[in-house]
Coordinates of C-alpha atoms and ligand atoms in Angstrom, one line a residue:
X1 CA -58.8 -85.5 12.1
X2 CA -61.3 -88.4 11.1
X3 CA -62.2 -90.6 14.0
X4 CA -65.1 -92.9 14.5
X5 CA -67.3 -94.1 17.1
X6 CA -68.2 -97.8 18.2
X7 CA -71.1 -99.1 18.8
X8 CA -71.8 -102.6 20.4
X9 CA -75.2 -104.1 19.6
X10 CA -76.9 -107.4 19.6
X11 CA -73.1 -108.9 20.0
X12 CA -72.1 -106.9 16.7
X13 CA -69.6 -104.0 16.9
X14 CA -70.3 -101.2 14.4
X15 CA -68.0 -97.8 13.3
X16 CA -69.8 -94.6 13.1
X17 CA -68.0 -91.6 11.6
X18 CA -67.8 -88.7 13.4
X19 CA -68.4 -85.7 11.9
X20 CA -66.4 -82.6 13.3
X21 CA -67.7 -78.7 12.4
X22 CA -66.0 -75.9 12.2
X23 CA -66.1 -74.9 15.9
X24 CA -65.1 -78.2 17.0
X25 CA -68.4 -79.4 17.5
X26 CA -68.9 -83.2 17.2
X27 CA -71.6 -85.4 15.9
X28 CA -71.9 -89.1 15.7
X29 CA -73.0 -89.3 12.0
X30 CA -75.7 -92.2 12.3
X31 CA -76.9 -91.7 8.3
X32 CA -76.7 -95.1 7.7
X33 CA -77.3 -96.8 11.2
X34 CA -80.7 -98.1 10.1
X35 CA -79.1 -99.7 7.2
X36 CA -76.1 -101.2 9.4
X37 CA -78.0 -102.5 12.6
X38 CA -81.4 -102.4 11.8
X39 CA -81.9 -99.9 14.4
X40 CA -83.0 -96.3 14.7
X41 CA -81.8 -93.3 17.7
X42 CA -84.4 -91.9 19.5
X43 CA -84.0 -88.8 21.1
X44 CA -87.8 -87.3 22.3
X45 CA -86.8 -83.2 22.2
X46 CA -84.2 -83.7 19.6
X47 CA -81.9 -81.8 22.4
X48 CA -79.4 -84.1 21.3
X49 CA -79.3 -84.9 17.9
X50 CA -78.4 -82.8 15.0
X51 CA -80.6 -82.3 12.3
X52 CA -78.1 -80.8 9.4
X53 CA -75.1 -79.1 8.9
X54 CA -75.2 -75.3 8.8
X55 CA -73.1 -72.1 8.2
X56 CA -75.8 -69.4 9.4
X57 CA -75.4 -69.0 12.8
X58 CA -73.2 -71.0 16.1
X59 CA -74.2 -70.9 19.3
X60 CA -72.0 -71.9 22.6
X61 CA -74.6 -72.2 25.5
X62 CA -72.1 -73.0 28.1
X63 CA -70.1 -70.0 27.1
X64 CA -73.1 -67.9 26.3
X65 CA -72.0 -67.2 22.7
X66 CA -73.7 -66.3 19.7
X67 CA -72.2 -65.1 16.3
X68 CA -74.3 -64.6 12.9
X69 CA -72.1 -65.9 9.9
X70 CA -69.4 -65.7 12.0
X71 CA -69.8 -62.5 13.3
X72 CA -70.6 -62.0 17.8
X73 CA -74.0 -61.0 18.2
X74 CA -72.2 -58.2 20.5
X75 CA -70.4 -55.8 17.5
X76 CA -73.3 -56.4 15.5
X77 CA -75.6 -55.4 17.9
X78 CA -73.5 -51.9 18.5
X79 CA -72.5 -51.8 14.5
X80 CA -75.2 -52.9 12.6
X81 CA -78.7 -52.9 11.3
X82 CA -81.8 -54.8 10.7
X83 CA -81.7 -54.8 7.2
X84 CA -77.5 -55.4 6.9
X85 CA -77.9 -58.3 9.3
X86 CA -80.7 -59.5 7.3
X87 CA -78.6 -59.4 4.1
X88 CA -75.2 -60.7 6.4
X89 CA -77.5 -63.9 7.3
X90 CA -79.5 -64.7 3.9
X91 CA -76.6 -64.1 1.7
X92 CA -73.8 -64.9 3.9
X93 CA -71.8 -62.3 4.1
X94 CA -71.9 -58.2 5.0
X95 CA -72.6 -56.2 2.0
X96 CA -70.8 -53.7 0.4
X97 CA -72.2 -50.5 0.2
X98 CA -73.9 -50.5 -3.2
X99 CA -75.4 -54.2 -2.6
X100 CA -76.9 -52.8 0.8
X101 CA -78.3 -49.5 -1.2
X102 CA -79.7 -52.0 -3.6
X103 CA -81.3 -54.5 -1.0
X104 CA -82.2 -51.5 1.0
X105 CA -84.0 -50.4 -2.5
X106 CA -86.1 -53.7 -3.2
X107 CA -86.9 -53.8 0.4
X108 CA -88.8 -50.7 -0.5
X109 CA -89.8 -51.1 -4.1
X110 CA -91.9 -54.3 -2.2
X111 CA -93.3 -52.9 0.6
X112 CA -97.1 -53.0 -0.2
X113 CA -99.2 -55.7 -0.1
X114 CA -101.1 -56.3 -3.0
X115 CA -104.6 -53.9 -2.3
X116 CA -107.2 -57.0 -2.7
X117 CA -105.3 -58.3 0.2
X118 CA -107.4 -55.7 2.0
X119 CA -110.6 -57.5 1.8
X120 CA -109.0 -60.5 3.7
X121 CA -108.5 -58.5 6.9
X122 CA -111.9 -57.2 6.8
X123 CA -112.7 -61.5 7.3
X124 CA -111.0 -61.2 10.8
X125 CA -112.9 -61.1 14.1
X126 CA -111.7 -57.9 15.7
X127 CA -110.3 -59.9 18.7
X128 CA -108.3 -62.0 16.6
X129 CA -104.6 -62.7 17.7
X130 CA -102.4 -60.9 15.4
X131 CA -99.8 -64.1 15.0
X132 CA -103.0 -66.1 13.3
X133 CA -103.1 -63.5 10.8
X134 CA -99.9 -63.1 9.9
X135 CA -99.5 -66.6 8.8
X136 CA -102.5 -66.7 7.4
X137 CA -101.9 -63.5 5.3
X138 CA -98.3 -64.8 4.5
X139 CA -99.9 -67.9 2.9
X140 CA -102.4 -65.4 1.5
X141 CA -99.9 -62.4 0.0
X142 CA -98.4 -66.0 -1.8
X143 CA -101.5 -66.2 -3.8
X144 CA -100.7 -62.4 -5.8
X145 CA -97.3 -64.3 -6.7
X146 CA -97.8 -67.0 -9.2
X147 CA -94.5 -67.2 -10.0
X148 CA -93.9 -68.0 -6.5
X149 CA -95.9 -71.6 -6.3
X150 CA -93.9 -72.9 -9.1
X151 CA -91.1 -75.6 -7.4
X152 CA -88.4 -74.0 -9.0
X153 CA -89.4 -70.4 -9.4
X154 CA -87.5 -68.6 -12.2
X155 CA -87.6 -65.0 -11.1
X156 CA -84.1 -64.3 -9.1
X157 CA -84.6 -65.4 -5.4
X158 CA -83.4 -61.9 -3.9
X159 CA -87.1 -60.7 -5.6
X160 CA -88.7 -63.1 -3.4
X161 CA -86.7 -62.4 -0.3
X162 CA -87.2 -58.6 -0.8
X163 CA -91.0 -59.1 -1.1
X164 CA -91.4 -61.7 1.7
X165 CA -89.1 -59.1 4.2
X166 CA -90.5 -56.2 3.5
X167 CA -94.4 -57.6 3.3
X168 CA -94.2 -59.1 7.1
X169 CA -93.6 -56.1 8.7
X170 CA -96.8 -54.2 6.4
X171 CA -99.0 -57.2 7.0
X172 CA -97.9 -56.9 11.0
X173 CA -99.3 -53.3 11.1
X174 CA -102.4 -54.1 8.8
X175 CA -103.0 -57.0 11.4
X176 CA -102.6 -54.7 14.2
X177 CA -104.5 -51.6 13.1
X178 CA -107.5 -53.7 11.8
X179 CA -107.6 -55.5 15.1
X180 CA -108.3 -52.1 16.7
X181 CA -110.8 -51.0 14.4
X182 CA -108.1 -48.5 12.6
X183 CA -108.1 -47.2 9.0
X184 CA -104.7 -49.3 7.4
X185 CA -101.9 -46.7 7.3
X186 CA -99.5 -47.1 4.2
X187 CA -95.7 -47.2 4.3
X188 CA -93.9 -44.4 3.2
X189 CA -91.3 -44.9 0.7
X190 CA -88.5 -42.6 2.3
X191 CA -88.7 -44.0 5.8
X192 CA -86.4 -47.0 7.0
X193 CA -87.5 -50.3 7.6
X194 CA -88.3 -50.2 11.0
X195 CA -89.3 -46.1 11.2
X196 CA -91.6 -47.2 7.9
X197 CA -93.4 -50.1 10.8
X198 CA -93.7 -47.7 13.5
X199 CA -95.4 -44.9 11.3
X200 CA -97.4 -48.3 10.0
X201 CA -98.4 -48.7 13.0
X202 CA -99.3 -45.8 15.0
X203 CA -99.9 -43.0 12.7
X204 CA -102.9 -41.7 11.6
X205 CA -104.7 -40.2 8.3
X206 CA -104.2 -36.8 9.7
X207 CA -101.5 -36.5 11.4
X208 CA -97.9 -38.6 11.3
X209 CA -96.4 -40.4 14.5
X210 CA -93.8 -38.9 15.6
X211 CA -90.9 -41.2 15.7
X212 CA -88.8 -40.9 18.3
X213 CA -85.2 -42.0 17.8
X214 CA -84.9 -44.0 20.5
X215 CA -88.1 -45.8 20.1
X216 CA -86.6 -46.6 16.2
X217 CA -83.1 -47.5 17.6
X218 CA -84.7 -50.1 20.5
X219 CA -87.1 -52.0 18.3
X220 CA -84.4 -52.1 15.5
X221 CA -82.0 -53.7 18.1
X222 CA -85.3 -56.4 18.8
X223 CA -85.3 -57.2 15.8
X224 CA -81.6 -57.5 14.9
X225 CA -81.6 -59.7 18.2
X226 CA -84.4 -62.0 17.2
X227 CA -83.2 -62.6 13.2
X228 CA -81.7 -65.9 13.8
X229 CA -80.9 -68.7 16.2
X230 CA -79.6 -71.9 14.5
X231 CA -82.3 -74.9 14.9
X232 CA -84.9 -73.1 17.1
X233 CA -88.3 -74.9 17.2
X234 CA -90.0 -72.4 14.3
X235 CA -86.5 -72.6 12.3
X236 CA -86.5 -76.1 11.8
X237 CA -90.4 -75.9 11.3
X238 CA -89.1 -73.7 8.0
X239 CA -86.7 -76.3 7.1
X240 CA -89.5 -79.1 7.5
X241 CA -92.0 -78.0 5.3
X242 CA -88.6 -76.1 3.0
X243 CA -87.3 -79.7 2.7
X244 CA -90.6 -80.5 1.1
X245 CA -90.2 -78.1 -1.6
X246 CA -92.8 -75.8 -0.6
X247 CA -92.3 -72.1 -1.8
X248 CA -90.5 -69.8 0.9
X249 CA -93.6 -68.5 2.1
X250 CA -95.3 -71.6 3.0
X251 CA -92.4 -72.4 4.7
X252 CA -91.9 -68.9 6.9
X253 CA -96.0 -69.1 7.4
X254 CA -95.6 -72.3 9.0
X255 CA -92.7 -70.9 10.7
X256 CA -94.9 -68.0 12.6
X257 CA -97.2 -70.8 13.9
X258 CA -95.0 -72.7 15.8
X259 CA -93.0 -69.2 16.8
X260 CA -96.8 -68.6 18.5
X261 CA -96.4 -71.2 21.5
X262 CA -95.4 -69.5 24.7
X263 CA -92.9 -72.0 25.1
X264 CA -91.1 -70.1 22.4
X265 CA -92.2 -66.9 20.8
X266 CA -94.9 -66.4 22.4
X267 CA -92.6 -66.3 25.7
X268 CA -92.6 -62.6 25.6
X269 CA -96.0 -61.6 25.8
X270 CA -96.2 -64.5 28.9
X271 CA -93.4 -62.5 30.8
X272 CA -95.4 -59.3 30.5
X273 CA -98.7 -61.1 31.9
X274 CA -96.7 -62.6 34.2
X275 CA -95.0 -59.5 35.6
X276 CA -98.6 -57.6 35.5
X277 CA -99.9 -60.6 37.4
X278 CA -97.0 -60.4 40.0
X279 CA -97.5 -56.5 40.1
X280 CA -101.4 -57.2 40.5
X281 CA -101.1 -59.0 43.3
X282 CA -98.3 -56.8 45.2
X283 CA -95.9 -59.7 45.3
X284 CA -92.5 -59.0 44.9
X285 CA -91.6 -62.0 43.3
X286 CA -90.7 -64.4 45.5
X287 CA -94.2 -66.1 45.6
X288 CA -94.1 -66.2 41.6
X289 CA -91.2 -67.7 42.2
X290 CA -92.1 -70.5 45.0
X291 CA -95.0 -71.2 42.3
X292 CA -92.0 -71.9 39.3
X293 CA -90.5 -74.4 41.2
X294 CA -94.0 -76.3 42.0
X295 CA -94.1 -78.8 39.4
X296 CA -97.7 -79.3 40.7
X297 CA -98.6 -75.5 40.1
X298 CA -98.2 -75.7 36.7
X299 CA -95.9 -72.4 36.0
X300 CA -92.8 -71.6 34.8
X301 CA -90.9 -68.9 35.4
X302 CA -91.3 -67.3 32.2
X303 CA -88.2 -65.7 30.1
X304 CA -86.0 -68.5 32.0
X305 CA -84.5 -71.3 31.1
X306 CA -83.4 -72.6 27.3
X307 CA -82.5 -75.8 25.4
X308 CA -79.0 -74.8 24.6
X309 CA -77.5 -71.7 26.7
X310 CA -77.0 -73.0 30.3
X311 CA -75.8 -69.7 30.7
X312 CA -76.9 -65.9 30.3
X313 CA -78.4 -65.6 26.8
X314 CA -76.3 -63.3 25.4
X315 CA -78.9 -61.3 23.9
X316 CA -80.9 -61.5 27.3
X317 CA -77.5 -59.3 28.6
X318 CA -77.9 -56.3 25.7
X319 CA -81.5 -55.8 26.2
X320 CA -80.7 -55.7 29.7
X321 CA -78.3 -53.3 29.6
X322 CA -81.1 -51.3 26.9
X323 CA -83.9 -51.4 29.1
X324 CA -82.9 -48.6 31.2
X325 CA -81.5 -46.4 28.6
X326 CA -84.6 -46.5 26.5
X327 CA -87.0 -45.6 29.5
X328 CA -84.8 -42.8 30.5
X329 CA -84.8 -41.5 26.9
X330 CA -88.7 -41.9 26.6
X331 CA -88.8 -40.6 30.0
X332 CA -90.5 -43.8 31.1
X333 CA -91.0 -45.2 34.6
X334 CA -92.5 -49.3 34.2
X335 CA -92.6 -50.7 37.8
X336 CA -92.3 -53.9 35.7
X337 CA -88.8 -53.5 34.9
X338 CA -88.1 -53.4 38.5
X339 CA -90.3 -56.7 39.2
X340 CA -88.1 -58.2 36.5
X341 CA -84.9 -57.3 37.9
X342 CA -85.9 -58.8 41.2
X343 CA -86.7 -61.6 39.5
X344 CA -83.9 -62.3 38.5
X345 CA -81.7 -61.2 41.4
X346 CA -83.8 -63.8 43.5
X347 CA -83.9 -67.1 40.8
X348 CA -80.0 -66.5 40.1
X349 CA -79.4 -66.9 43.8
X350 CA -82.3 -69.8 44.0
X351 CA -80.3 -73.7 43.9
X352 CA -83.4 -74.9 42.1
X353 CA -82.6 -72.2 38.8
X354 CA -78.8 -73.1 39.8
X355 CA -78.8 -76.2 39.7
X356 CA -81.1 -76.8 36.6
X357 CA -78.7 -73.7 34.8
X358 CA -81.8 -71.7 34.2
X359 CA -80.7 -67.8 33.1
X360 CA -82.8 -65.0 31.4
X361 CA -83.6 -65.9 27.6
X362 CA -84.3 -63.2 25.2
X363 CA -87.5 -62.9 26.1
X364 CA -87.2 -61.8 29.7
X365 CA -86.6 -58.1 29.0
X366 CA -87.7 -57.5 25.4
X367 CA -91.5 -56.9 26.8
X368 CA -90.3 -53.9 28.5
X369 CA -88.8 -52.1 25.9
X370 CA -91.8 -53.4 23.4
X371 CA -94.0 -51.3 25.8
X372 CA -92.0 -48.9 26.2
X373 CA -92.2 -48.2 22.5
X374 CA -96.2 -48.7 22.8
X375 CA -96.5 -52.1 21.4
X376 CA -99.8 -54.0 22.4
X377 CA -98.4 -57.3 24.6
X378 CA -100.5 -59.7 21.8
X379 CA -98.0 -57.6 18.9
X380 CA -95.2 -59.2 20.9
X381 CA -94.8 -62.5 19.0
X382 CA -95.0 -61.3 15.8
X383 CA -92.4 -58.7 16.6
X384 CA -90.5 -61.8 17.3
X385 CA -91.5 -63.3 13.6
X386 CA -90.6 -59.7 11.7
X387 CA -87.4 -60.7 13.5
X388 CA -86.8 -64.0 12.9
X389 CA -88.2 -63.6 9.3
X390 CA -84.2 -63.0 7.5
X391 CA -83.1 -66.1 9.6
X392 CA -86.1 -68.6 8.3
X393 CA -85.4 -67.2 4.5
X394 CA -81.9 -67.8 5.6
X395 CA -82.4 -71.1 6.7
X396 CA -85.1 -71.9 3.6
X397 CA -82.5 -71.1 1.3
X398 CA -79.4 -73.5 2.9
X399 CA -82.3 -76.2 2.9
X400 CA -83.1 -75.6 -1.3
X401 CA -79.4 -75.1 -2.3
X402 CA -77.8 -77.5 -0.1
X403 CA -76.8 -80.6 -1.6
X404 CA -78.7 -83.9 -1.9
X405 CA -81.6 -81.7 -0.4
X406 CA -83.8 -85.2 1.2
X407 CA -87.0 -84.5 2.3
X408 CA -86.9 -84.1 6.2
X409 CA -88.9 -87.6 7.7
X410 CA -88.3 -88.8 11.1
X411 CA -88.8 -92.1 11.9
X412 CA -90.1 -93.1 15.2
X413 CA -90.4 -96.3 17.8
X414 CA -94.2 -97.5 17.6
X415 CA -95.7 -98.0 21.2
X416 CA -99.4 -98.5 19.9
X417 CA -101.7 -101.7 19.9
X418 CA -99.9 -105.1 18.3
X419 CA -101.8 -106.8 15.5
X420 CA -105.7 -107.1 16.1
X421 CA -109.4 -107.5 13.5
X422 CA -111.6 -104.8 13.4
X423 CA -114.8 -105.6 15.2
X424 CA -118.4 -104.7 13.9
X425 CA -120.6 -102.5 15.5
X426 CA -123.0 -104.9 16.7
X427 CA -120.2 -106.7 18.6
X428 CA -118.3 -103.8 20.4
X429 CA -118.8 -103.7 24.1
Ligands
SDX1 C1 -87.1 -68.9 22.8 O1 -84.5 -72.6 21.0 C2 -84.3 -71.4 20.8 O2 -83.2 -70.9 20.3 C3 -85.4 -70.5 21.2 C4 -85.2 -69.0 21.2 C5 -84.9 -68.5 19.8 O3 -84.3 -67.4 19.7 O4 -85.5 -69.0 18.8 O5 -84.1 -68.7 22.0 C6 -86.4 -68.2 21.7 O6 -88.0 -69.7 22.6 C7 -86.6 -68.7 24.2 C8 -87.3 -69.5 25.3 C9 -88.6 -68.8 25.6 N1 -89.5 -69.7 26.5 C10 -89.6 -69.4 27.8 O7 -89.0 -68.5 28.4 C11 -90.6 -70.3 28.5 C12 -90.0 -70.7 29.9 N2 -88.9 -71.6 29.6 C13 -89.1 -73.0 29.5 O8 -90.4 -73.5 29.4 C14 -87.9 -73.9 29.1 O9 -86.8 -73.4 29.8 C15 -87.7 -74.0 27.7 C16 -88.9 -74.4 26.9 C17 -87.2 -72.7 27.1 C18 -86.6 -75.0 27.5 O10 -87.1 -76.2 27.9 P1 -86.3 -77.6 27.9 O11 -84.9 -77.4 27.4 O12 -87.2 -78.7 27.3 O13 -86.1 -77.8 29.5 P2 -87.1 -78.7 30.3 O14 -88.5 -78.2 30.1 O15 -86.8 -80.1 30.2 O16 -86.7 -78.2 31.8 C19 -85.6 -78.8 32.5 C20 -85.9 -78.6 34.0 C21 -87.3 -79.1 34.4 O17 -87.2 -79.4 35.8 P3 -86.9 -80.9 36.2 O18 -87.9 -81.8 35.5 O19 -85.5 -81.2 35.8 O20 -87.1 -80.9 37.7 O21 -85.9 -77.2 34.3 C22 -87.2 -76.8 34.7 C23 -88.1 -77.9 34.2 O22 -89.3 -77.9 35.0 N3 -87.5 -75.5 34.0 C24 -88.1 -74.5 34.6 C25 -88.1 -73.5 33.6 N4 -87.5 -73.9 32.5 C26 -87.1 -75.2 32.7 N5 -88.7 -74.3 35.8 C27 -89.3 -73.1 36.0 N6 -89.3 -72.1 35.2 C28 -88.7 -72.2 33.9 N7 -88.8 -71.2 33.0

């Protein structure tokens, strides 16, 4: 069903094509307004303009959906894995049993940094924030890959994804064992991806963390939550700097930094200092709250609100419903939890979150389990990034393979100074 839109301008009447996708979505396809009218869109947010066509992920934030390649965030969540949904999103489809033995295998074969890389942490002020070194160290880890800078790389991209997958998450626990002043603990080749971060993390030369099931199974859920979430600020960061032809980890590196903002990522460690602020001060909430709706205080409510669900984040829902389980497996009491819940009893009920659609996002409740696990609050964001890392690769590689493959370049409505000389020094007032 092809239709068209009009447009009437300057006295002129144009046809735009519509584009329709495979949910029904539609878009005004304005390729070649410039060229028609002379004019450009602007749209200061991008909340309503597209900026590609993609098969990775949908999301329906009036009906609160969200399905990777297809498949609801839900059964995967109940079904799945990191490391399958990280294959299901990159490749596009689930793999069979010998291709996820396989992936599983590279994932491993790749999993230490290259040793020099060692000497780069020692450069790091203890204090530093752990997201500024993992994009720095991405960018860095780049440098033992020659093969890698080349624009068209000839080694089989899977290589790349493998090393890139399995490298975040030992960079993450380098990052956060240096920043305490730890000796680097290395991965072990028989653990799982996510068992192998936890024993990165916490163990110690003489004695092994015990991993605790639960702990595995919540942070694997994380990050099987977090992998991907269709044109996201750090996402289409990726597919900027991707669209360049930058390698893929120049791309995901620039993908962490703009993950870092607390707008976005860096949301989760902000709900935690939130909820310890609120718990601080003995307030139950509802002045947090009053402050959230003060433009003039300067706060948001943090872990509310998103550009495209005006409705319950899905994901907001499972961790929700995980929150509980987990502390009552680890035996765990977290007065925050309870603040949180409060919370969100009280905004849901508020016109001012009504009215402006304003639910839990992911980030709401995955601070508790984080802590609940023993994750420092400044690890939260680049737990977010280990993640999100399968969805930017994901996203990299629809940008490189996709056709025509243009360079990503804005244009923009000028607003500055009209014509005028430069003035000399002498006569500048
Ligand atoms: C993530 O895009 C993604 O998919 C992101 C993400 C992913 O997986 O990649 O889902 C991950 O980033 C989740 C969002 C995490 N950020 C936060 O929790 C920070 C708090 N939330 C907000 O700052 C805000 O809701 C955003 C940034 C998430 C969305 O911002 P928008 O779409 O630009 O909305 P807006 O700032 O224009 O707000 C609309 C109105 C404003 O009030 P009015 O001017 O209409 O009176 O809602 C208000 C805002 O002041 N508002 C809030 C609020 N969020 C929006 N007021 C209080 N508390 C909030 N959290």
């Amino acid at each position: 069903m092809n239709t068209t839109a009009k447009l009437e301008l300057d006295g002129n009447t144009y046809e735009l094509p519509v584009v329709i996708g495979s949910e029904n979505e539609k878009a005004v396809d304005i390729s070649k307004l410039r060229d028609q009218t002379g004019c450009i869109t602007l749209d200061e947010g991008c909340g309503n303009t597209g900026s590609c066509r993609s098969s990775i992920t949908f999301i329906d934030g009036d009906r609160g959906i969200l399905r990777y390649r297809g498949i609801p965030i839900e059964e995967l969540a109940e079904r799945s894995t990191f490391v399958e949904v990280a294959y299901l999103l990159i490749m596009g489809k689930l793999p069979t049993e010998t291709e996820l033995r396989q992936f599983s295998q590279l994932l491993t074969k790749n999993e230490m940094i290259h040793e020099d890389l060692k000497y780069h942490f020692e450069g790091f002020p203890p204090n530093a924030h752990p997201m500024a070194i993992l994009s720095s160290m991405i960018n860095a880890t780049s440098c033992f890959y020659p093969e890698l800078l080349k624009s068209e790389p000839t080694e089989p991209f899977v290589i790349q994804v493998a090393r890139l997958l399995s490298q975040v998450r030992t960079i993450a626990a380098f990052a956060y064992r240096k920043s305490r002043g730890l000796p680097i603990i290395y991965p072990k080749p028989h653990y799982r991806y996510t068992a192998n971060f936890l024993h990165m993390m916490f163990s110690e030369p003489y004695q092994d963390f015990e991993l605790e099931p639960a702990a595995i199974n919540a942070l694997e859920l994380i990050f099987l939550l977090h992998a991907d979430h269709e044109q996201n600020c750090s996402t289409s960061t990726v597919r900027m700097v991707a669209s360049s032809r930058a390698n893929l980890f120049a791309s995901v590196a620039s993908g962490v930094c703009a993950l870092w903002g607390p707008l976005h990522g860096g949301a989760n460690q902000a709900v935690i200092e939130m909820l310890e602020q609120i718990h601080r001060e003995g307030d139950d909430g509802s002045k947090f709250i009053a402050a959230a709706k003060d433009k003039k205080s300067g706060k948001r409510l943090m872990g509310f609100g998103h550009r495209v669900y005006k409705n319950y984040d899905p994901r907001a829902k499972i961790i929700k419903r995980r929150c509980d389980e987990v502390l009552d497996r680890l035996d765990i009491e977290d007065p925050l939890l309870e603040i949180a819940k409060h919370l969100e009893e009280v905004a849901l009920k508020d016109s001012y979150f009504i009215e402006r659609k304003l639910y839990p996002n992911v980030d709401f409740y995955s601070g508790i389990i984080m802590r609940a696990i023993g994750i420092p609050v400044e690890m939260f964001p680049v737990i977010f990034a280990i993640g999100r890392t399968p969805g930017w690769i994901a996203n990299f590689r629809e940008v490189r393979e996709g056709e025509g493959g243009r360079i990503y370049r804005p244009r923009q409505i000028y607003t500055g100074e009209t014509l005028r000389p430069y003035v000399p020094l002498k006569e500048r007032r």
